[in-house]
Short mmCIF file of C-alpha atoms and ligand atoms in Angstrom, two decimals:
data_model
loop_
_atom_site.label_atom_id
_atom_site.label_comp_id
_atom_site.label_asym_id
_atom_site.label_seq_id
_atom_site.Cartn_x
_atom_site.Cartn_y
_atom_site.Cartn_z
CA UNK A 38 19.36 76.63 139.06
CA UNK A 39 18.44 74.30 142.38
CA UNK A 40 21.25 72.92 144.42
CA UNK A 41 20.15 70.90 147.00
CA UNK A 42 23.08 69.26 149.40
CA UNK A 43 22.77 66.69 151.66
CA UNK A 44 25.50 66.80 154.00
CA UNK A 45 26.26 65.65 158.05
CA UNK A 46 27.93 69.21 158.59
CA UNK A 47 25.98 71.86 156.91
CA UNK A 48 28.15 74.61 158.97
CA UNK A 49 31.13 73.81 156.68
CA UNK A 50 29.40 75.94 153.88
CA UNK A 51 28.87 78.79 155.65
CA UNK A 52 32.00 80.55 154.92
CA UNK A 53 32.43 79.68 150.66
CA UNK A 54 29.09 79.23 150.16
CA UNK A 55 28.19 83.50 151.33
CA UNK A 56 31.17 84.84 149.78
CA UNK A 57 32.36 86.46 146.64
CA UNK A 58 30.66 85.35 143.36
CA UNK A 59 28.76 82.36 145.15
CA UNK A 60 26.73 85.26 147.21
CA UNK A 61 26.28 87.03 143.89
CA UNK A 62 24.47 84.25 142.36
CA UNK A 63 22.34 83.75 145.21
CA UNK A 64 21.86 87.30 145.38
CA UNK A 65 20.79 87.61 141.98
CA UNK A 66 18.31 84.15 142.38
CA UNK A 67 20.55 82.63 139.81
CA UNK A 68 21.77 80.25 142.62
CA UNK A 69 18.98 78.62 144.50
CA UNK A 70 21.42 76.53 147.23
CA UNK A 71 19.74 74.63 149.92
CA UNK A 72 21.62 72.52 152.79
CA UNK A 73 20.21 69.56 154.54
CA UNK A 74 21.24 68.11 157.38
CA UNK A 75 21.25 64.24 157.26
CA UNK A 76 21.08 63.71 160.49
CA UNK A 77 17.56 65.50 160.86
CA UNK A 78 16.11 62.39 158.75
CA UNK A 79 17.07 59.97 161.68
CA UNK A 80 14.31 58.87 163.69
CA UNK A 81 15.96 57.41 166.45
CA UNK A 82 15.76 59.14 170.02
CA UNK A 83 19.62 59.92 169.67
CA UNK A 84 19.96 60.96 165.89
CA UNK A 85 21.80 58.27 164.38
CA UNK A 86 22.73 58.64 161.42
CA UNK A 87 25.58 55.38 160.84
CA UNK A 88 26.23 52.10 161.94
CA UNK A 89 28.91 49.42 162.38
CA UNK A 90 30.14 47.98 158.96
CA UNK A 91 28.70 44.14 158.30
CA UNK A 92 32.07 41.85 157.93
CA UNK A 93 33.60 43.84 160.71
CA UNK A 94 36.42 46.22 160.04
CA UNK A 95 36.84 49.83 160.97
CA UNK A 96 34.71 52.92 160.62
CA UNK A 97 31.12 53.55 160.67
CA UNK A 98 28.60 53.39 157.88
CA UNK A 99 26.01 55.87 157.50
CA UNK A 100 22.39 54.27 157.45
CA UNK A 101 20.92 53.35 154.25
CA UNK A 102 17.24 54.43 155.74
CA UNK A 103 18.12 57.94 157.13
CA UNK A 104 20.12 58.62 154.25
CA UNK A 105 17.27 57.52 151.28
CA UNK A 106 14.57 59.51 153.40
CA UNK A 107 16.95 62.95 153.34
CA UNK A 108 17.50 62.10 149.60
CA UNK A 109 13.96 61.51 148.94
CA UNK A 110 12.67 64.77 150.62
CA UNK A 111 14.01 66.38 147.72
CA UNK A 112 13.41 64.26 145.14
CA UNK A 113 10.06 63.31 145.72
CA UNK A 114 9.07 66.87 143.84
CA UNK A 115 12.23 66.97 141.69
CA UNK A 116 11.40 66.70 137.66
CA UNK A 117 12.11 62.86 136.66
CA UNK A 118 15.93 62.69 135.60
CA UNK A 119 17.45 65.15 138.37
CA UNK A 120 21.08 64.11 139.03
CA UNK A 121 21.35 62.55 142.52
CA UNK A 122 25.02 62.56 142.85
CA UNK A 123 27.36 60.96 145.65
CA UNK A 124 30.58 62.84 146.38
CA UNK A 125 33.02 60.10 146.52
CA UNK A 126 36.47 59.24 146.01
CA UNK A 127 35.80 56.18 143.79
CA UNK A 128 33.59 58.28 141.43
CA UNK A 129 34.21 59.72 137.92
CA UNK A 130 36.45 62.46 138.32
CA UNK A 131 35.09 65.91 137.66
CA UNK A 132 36.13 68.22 135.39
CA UNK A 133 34.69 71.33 132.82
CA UNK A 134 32.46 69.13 130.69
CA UNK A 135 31.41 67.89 133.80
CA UNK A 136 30.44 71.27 135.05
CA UNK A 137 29.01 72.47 131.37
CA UNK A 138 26.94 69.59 131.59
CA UNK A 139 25.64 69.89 135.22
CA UNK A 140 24.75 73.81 134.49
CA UNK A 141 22.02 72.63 132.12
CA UNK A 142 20.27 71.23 134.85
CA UNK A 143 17.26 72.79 136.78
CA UNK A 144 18.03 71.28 139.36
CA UNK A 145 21.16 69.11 141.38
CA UNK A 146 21.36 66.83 144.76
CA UNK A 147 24.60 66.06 145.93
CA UNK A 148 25.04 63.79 148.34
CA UNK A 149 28.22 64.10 150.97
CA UNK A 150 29.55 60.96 152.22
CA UNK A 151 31.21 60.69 155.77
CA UNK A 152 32.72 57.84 157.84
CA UNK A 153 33.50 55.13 156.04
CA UNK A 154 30.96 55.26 153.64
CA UNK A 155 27.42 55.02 152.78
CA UNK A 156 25.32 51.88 152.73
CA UNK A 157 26.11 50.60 148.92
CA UNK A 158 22.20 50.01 148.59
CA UNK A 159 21.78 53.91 148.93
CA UNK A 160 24.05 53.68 145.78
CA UNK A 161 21.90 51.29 144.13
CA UNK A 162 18.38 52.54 144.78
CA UNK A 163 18.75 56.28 144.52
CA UNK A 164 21.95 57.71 142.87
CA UNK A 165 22.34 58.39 139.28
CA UNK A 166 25.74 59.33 139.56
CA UNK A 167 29.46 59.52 141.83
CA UNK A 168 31.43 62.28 141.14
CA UNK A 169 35.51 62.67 142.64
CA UNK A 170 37.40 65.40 141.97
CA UNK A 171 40.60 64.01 142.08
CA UNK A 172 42.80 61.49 143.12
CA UNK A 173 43.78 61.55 146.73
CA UNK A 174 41.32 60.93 149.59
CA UNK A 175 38.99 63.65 151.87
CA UNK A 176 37.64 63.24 154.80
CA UNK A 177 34.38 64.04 153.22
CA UNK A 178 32.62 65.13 150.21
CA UNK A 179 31.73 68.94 151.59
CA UNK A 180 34.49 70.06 150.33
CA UNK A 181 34.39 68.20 147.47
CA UNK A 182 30.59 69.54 146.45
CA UNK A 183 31.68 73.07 146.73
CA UNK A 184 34.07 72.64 144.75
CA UNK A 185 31.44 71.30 141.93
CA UNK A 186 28.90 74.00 142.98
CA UNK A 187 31.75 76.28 142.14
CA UNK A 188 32.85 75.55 139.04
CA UNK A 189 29.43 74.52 137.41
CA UNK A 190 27.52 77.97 138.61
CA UNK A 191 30.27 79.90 137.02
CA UNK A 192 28.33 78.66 133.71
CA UNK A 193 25.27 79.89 134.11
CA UNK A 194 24.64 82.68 132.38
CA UNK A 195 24.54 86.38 134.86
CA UNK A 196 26.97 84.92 137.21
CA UNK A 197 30.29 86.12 135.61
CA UNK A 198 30.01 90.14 134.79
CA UNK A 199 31.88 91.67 132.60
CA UNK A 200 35.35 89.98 132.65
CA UNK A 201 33.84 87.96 129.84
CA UNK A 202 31.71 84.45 130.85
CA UNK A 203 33.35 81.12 131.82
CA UNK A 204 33.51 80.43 127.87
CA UNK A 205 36.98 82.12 127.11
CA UNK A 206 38.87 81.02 129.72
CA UNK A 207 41.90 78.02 130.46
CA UNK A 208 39.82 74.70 129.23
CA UNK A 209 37.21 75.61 128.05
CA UNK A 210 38.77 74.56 124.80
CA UNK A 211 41.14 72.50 126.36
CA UNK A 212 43.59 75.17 126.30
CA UNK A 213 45.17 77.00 129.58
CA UNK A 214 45.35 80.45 129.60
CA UNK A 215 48.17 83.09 128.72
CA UNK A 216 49.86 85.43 131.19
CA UNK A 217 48.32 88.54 132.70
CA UNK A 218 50.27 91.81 133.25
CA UNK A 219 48.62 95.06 135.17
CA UNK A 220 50.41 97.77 135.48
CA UNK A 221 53.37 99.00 136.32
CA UNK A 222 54.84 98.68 132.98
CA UNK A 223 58.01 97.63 134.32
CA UNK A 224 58.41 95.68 137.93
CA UNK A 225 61.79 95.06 138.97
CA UNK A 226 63.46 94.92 135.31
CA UNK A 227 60.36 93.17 134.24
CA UNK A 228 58.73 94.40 131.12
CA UNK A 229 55.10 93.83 129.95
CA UNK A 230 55.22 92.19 126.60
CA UNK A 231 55.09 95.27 124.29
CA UNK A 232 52.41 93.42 122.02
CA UNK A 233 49.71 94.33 125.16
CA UNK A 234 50.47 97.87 125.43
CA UNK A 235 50.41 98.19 121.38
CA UNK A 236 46.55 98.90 121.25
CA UNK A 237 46.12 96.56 118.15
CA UNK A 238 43.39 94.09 119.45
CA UNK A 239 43.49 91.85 116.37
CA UNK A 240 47.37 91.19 117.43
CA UNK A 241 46.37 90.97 121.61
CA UNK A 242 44.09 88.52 120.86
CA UNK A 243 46.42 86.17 118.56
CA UNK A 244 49.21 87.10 121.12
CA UNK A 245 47.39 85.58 124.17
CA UNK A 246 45.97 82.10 121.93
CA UNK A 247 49.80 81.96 121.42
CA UNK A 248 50.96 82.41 124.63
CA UNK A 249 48.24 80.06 126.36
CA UNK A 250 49.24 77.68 123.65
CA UNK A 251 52.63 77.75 124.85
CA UNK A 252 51.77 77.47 128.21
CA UNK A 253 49.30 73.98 127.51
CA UNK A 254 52.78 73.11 125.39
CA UNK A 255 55.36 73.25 128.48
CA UNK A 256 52.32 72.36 131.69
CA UNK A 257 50.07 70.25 130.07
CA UNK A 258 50.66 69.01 126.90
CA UNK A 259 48.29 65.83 127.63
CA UNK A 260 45.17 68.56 126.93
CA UNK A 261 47.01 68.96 123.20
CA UNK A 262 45.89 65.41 122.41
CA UNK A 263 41.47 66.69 122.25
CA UNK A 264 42.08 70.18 121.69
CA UNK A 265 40.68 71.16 118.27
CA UNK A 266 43.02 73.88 116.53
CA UNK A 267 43.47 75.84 113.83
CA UNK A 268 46.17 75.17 111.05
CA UNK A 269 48.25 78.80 112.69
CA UNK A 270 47.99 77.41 116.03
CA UNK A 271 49.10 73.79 114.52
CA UNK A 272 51.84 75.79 113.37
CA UNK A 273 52.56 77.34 116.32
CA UNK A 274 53.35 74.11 118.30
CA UNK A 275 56.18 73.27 115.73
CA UNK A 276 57.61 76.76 117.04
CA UNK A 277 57.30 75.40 120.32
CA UNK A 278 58.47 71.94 119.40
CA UNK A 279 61.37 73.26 117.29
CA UNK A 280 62.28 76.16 120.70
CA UNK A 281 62.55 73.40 122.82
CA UNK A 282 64.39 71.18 120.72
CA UNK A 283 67.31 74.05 120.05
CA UNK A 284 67.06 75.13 123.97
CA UNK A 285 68.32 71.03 124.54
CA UNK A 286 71.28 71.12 122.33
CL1 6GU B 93 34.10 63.53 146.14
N1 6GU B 93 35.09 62.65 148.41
C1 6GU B 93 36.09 62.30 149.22
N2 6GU B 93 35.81 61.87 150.46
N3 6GU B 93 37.37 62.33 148.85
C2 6GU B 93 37.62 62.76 147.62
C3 6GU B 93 36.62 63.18 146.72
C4 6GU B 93 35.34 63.09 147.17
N4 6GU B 93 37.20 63.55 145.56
C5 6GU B 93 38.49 63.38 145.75
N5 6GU B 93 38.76 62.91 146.97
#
């Protein structure tokens, strides 16, 4: 898979973006990442890359003319339907489908916003789509796009080793995941559930649905409401529902 970002401050990916599992799927040619910087797409003696806002106020704009040549350098021999997609806090807020859905891509822009904003008609003309990834504000997208670089390449298929592929873990279902335990078996008058040591697999595996049932149950019982279960684990939340009831009374 292609990655291209377009960013003002392609130093800020230096650290993440060579590190860890990233590196691995660059390493492996899984991950083919490529920065641009914006502001080599200005053609003004002095680089400019934004403007004062029309209707006065404060901030900067970035320039809708420097910004649709950077994005066009990529797209101009990117297959027909590439996502262009602005990092911004007023976009649809990311989360795993989002990240299934980007992996099937060839190929991904993302666009990092700075200042105030880009020029709306950049918006208009040339982006398919504005992701956020939550809701409070950054002072750019950078951070923002690794964030989606990280969580989408984690789905392709080589980049997670053994511990089992992106498919098994917290929402992937819409369900969080259990506890983990290494050893020692106890750790200051803490015992490991005795289920995990029992070497019965069939019961480990029903033992940690449980548990990371429980856990969506008492953190986030709002991911309860899509998640598609099975009549035991339907059962299991009356448990839950019936613990918590007695525990009030
Ligand atoms: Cl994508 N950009 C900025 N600037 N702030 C954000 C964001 C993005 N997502 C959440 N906050």
């Amino acid at each position: 898979m292609r990655i291209d970002i377009l960013t003002l401050f392609p130093e800020m990916f230096q650290g993440p973006m060579t590190e860890s599992m990233l590196w691995k799927a660059r390493d492996r040619g899984i991950l083919d990442l490529r920065l641009h910087n914006i502001r080599d797409f200005s053609q003004t003696r002095h680089k400019n890359v934004d403007d004062t806002p029309y209707g006065g106020g404060g901030g900067m704009v970035m320039k809708p003319d420097v910004v649709a040549r950077a994005i066009e350098s990529i797209t101009y021999e990117a297959a027909p339907g590439t996502p262009v997609i602005l990092m911004t806090p007023r976009g649809r807020v990311f989360n795993h489908q989002t990240a299934v859905d980007l992996a099937g891509h060839e190929q991904v822009v993302l666009l990092c916003g700075h200042y105030e904003g880009i020029d709306e008609r950049v918006s208009q003309l040339l982006v398919t789509d504005e992701l956020s990834i939550g809701d409070y504000v950054l002072t750019g997208g950078e951070l923002a796009a690794m964030v989606v670089v990280d969580a989408v390449i984690r789905h392709l298929p080589g980049v997670l080793g053994a511990e089992g592929g992106a498919e098994r873990e917290s929402h992937a279902d819409g369900i969080l995941e259990g506890p983990h335990y290494t050893r020692p078996a106890e750790f200051r008058g803490l015992t490991v559930p005795a289920v995990l040591t029992s070497g019965d697999h069939g019961a480990i595996l029903r033992w940690r649905r449980k548990e990371g049932l429980r856990q969506t149950w008492l953190r986030r019982p709002d991911l309860l409401l899509t998640a598609r279960l099975t009549l035991e684990e339907q059962y299991w939340l009356t448990e839950f529902a019936n613990e918590t009831a007695r525990q009030s009374r």
